[in-house]
mmCIF file of C-alpha atoms in Angstrom:
data_model
loop_
_atom_site.group_PDB
_atom_site.id
_atom_site.type_symbol
_atom_site.label_atom_id
_atom_site.label_comp_id
_atom_site.label_asym_id
_atom_site.label_seq_id
_atom_site.Cartn_x
_atom_site.Cartn_y
_atom_site.Cartn_z
ATOM 1 C CA GLY A 1 -13.345 -2.025 -15.789
ATOM 2 C CA VAL A 2 -10.015 -3.794 -16.211
ATOM 3 C CA THR A 3 -8.633 -7.201 -15.315
ATOM 4 C CA LEU A 4 -5.338 -7.473 -13.435
ATOM 5 C CA SER A 5 -3.676 -10.867 -13.979
ATOM 6 C CA ALA A 6 -0.817 -12.168 -11.802
ATOM 7 C CA ALA A 7 1.150 -15.420 -11.522
ATOM 8 C CA ALA A 8 -0.758 -18.361 -10.008
ATOM 9 C CA GLY A 9 -1.023 -17.930 -6.234
ATOM 10 C CA ALA A 10 0.408 -14.390 -6.246
ATOM 11 C CA GLU A 11 -1.384 -11.708 -4.226
ATOM 12 C CA ILE A 12 -2.321 -8.504 -6.069
ATOM 13 C CA TRP A 13 -1.905 -5.238 -4.134
ATOM 14 C CA LEU A 14 -3.039 -1.866 -5.509
ATOM 15 C CA ASP A 15 -1.766 1.290 -3.825
ATOM 16 C CA GLU A 16 -0.981 -0.761 -0.670
ATOM 17 C CA GLN A 17 -4.418 -2.437 -0.488
ATOM 18 C CA ARG A 18 -4.840 -6.179 -1.116
ATOM 19 C CA LEU A 19 -7.217 -6.915 -3.996
ATOM 20 C CA GLY A 20 -7.015 -10.697 -4.251
ATOM 21 C CA VAL A 21 -5.002 -13.646 -5.562
ATOM 22 C CA GLY A 22 -4.197 -14.500 -9.181
ATOM 23 C CA GLU A 23 -6.713 -12.267 -10.942
ATOM 24 C CA TRP A 24 -8.859 -9.231 -10.131
ATOM 25 C CA ASN A 25 -11.605 -7.507 -12.114
ATOM 26 C CA GLY A 26 -12.863 -4.036 -11.331
ATOM 27 C CA VAL A 27 -12.874 -0.326 -11.961
ATOM 28 C CA LEU A 28 -9.723 1.713 -11.309
ATOM 29 C CA GLU A 29 -9.459 5.466 -10.918
ATOM 30 C CA LEU A 30 -8.047 7.268 -13.981
ATOM 31 C CA ARG A 31 -4.595 8.054 -12.568
ATOM 32 C CA GLU A 32 -1.200 6.481 -11.839
ATOM 33 C CA HIS A 33 -1.200 3.404 -9.563
ATOM 34 C CA ILE A 34 1.508 1.190 -8.039
ATOM 35 C CA ILE A 35 0.580 -2.496 -8.317
ATOM 36 C CA GLU A 36 2.496 -5.158 -6.388
ATOM 37 C CA THR A 37 2.501 -8.923 -6.848
ATOM 38 C CA ARG A 38 3.538 -10.841 -3.718
ATOM 39 C CA LEU A 39 4.267 -14.526 -3.194
ATOM 40 C CA ALA A 40 5.922 -16.367 -0.281
ATOM 41 C CA SER A 41 9.660 -17.046 -0.792
ATOM 42 C CA HIS A 42 9.715 -14.523 -3.673
ATOM 43 C CA HIS A 43 10.776 -10.904 -4.090
ATOM 44 C CA THR A 44 7.753 -8.625 -4.609
ATOM 45 C CA SER A 45 7.385 -7.231 -8.149
ATOM 46 C CA TYR A 46 6.141 -3.708 -8.794
ATOM 47 C CA THR A 47 4.258 -2.318 -11.794
ATOM 48 C CA LYS A 48 3.599 1.399 -12.279
ATOM 49 C CA LEU A 49 0.325 1.738 -14.213
ATOM 50 C CA THR A 50 -1.312 4.901 -15.516
ATOM 51 C CA VAL A 51 -4.993 4.041 -16.043
ATOM 52 C CA THR A 52 -6.741 5.706 -19.005
ATOM 53 C CA SER A 53 -10.312 5.411 -20.284
ATOM 54 C CA GLU A 54 -9.026 3.466 -23.335
ATOM 55 C CA MET A 55 -8.039 0.577 -21.028
ATOM 56 C CA ALA A 56 -11.661 -0.426 -20.343
ATOM 57 C CA GLY A 57 -12.150 -4.163 -20.904
ATOM 58 C CA GLN A 58 -8.415 -4.879 -21.139
ATOM 59 C CA THR A 59 -6.423 -7.491 -19.240
ATOM 60 C CA ILE A 60 -3.160 -6.211 -17.773
ATOM 61 C CA VAL A 61 -0.581 -8.932 -17.142
ATOM 62 C CA LEU A 62 1.483 -8.010 -14.076
ATOM 63 C CA LYS A 63 5.167 -8.743 -13.465
ATOM 64 C CA SER A 64 5.704 -12.045 -11.642
ATOM 65 C CA PRO A 65 7.318 -12.161 -8.194
ATOM 66 C CA VAL A 66 10.947 -13.337 -8.458
ATOM 67 C CA PRO A 67 11.858 -16.597 -6.625
ATOM 68 C CA ILE A 68 14.428 -16.363 -3.810
ATOM 69 C CA TYR A 69 16.774 -19.352 -3.667
ATOM 70 C CA GLY A 70 19.295 -20.952 -1.364
ATOM 71 C CA THR A 71 21.236 -24.227 -1.462
ATOM 72 C CA LEU A 72 20.951 -27.406 0.631
ATOM 73 C CA ALA A 73 23.876 -29.830 1.042
ATOM 74 C CA VAL A 74 22.846 -33.233 2.457
ATOM 75 C CA HIS A 75 25.435 -35.779 3.552
ATOM 76 C CA GLY A 76 25.832 -38.492 6.142
ATOM 77 C CA GLU A 77 26.185 -42.192 6.804
ATOM 78 C CA PRO A 78 25.505 -44.439 5.057
ATOM 79 C CA MET A 79 25.821 -42.783 1.653
ATOM 80 C CA GLY A 80 23.366 -43.724 -1.086
ATOM 81 C CA ALA A 81 20.216 -43.122 0.978
ATOM 82 C CA LYS A 82 17.127 -41.904 -0.886
ATOM 83 C CA MET A 83 16.492 -38.249 -0.148
ATOM 84 C CA TYR A 84 13.120 -36.495 -0.079
ATOM 85 C CA ILE A 85 12.343 -32.780 0.235
ATOM 86 C CA ASP A 86 8.764 -31.899 1.165
ATOM 87 C CA GLY A 87 7.734 -35.451 0.264
ATOM 88 C CA LYS A 88 9.275 -35.386 -3.249
ATOM 89 C CA GLU A 89 12.125 -37.805 -4.052
ATOM 90 C CA ILE A 90 15.215 -35.814 -5.062
ATOM 91 C CA GLY A 91 17.822 -38.567 -5.544
ATOM 92 C CA ASN A 92 20.505 -40.305 -3.517
ATOM 93 C CA THR A 93 22.895 -38.863 -0.949
ATOM 94 C CA PRO A 94 25.305 -37.169 -0.788
ATOM 95 C CA ARG A 95 23.599 -34.390 -2.751
ATOM 96 C CA VAL A 96 23.685 -30.631 -3.159
ATOM 97 C CA VAL A 97 20.320 -29.114 -4.103
ATOM 98 C CA ASN A 98 20.677 -25.720 -5.771
ATOM 99 C CA LYS A 99 17.802 -23.309 -6.362
ATOM 100 C CA LEU A 100 15.712 -24.451 -3.390
ATOM 101 C CA LEU A 101 13.142 -21.799 -2.424
ATOM 102 C CA ILE A 102 13.942 -20.052 0.854
ATOM 103 C CA GLY A 103 11.948 -20.965 3.954
ATOM 104 C CA GLU A 104 11.288 -24.125 5.940
ATOM 105 C CA HIS A 105 11.416 -27.551 4.264
ATOM 106 C CA HIS A 106 10.908 -31.124 5.498
ATOM 107 C CA VAL A 107 13.874 -33.384 4.647
ATOM 108 C CA GLN A 108 13.879 -37.176 4.931
ATOM 109 C CA VAL A 109 16.471 -39.845 4.100
ATOM 110 C CA LYS A 110 15.765 -43.594 3.833
ATOM 111 C CA LYS A 111 17.820 -46.662 3.016
ATOM 112 C CA GLU A 112 16.896 -50.348 2.999
ATOM 113 C CA GLY A 113 18.083 -52.040 6.204
ATOM 114 C CA TYR A 114 18.287 -48.773 8.146
ATOM 115 C CA SER A 115 15.925 -46.616 10.140
ATOM 116 C CA SER A 116 14.858 -43.435 8.336
ATOM 117 C CA TYR A 117 15.859 -39.958 9.484
ATOM 118 C CA GLU A 118 13.920 -36.725 9.000
ATOM 119 C CA GLY A 119 13.799 -33.158 10.135
ATOM 120 C CA LYS A 120 13.163 -29.541 9.241
ATOM 121 C CA VAL A 121 15.660 -27.237 7.581
ATOM 122 C CA VAL A 122 15.448 -23.487 6.963
ATOM 123 C CA ILE A 123 16.908 -22.312 3.656
ATOM 124 C CA GLU A 124 18.250 -18.748 3.485
ATOM 125 C CA GLU A 125 18.823 -16.516 0.462
ATOM 126 C CA ASP A 126 22.124 -17.120 -1.365
ATOM 127 C CA LYS A 127 23.446 -19.368 1.442
ATOM 128 C CA GLU A 128 24.371 -23.057 1.527
ATOM 129 C CA THR A 129 22.792 -24.923 4.434
ATOM 130 C CA ASP A 130 24.423 -28.200 5.579
ATOM 131 C CA TRP A 131 22.117 -31.003 6.753
ATOM 132 C CA GLN A 132 23.745 -34.139 8.150
ATOM 133 C CA TYR A 133 22.233 -37.481 9.050
ATOM 134 C CA THR A 134 23.251 -40.815 10.532
ATOM 135 C CA LEU A 135 20.996 -43.798 9.840
ATOM 136 C CA GLU A 136 20.989 -46.606 12.374
ATOM 137 C CA GLU A 137 21.015 -50.207 11.232
ATOM 138 C CA GLY A 138 17.622 -51.787 11.738
ATOM 139 C CA ILE A 139 14.386 -52.583 9.982
ATOM 140 C CA SER A 140 12.238 -49.911 8.405
ATOM 141 C CA ILE A 141 8.773 -50.984 7.247
ATOM 142 C CA GLY A 142 6.608 -48.733 5.063
ATOM 143 C CA GLU A 143 2.922 -48.798 6.082
ATOM 144 C CA LEU A 144 0.422 -51.221 7.574
ATOM 145 C CA SER A 145 -3.075 -50.987 9.021
ATOM 146 C CA VAL A 146 -4.057 -52.086 12.510
ATOM 147 C CA GLY A 147 -7.682 -51.961 13.654
ATOM 148 C CA GLY A 148 -8.629 -49.522 10.892
ATOM 149 C CA SER A 149 -5.865 -47.015 11.734
ATOM 150 C CA ASN A 150 -2.770 -46.658 9.580
ATOM 151 C CA VAL A 151 0.553 -47.264 11.266
ATOM 152 C CA THR A 152 3.205 -45.263 9.411
ATOM 153 C CA ASN A 153 6.962 -44.930 9.751
ATOM 154 C CA LEU A 154 7.168 -48.222 11.665
ATOM 155 C CA GLN A 155 10.766 -48.815 12.694
ATOM 156 C CA VAL A 156 12.154 -51.762 14.628
ATOM 157 C CA ARG A 157 15.778 -51.928 15.754
ATOM 158 C CA GLN A 158 17.913 -53.646 18.323
ATOM 159 C CA GLU A 159 20.031 -51.708 20.818
ATOM 160 C CA GLY A 160 22.066 -53.919 23.057
ATOM 161 C CA GLY A 161 19.633 -56.476 24.489
ATOM 162 C CA GLU A 162 16.515 -54.372 23.776
ATOM 163 C CA ILE A 163 14.190 -54.202 20.774
ATOM 164 C CA ILE A 164 13.113 -50.596 20.077
ATOM 165 C CA VAL A 165 9.864 -49.980 18.171
ATOM 166 C CA ASN A 166 8.930 -46.504 16.833
ATOM 167 C CA TYR A 167 5.807 -45.679 14.823
ATOM 168 C CA ASP A 168 3.252 -42.993 14.001
ATOM 169 C CA LEU A 169 -0.483 -43.648 14.214
ATOM 170 C CA ASP A 170 -2.698 -42.011 11.580
ATOM 171 C CA THR A 171 -6.301 -41.977 12.840
ATOM 172 C CA ARG A 172 -7.807 -40.139 9.839
#
């Protein structure tokens, strides 16, 4: 038999049949095969492989899928807010993020003394996507626990004569 080895998380397809993810061990017919490696937000890579009896016991390293990128431009008021993409801090606004994998991402901006702002953005291949925000003055408090449940994203602000309270309750 042979071992087919692909990039971490990449699916291995042999002659249009899925074999597994990352690595596959088994016996292949002695002939020419088309092997694909597939990964979300990546272009599929193809390897043409002619299997011979001398290949028994060998590991064949397959071509890696090629990442597909787009660009995200984030700007708004006030400037200098901390920006997060998929939970990872990226830096302060305004900011242009190049080489962001295509697909849906969660974007969040936060600044001391203001409510936070978040949303989803879809990045497309070779395109720049604009994402704008406006943070409202108010109080943004990180996390606290009430009665054993975590209260997250607690935000308190005043609008006119009213106090507005927003929060998420995590019951895990």
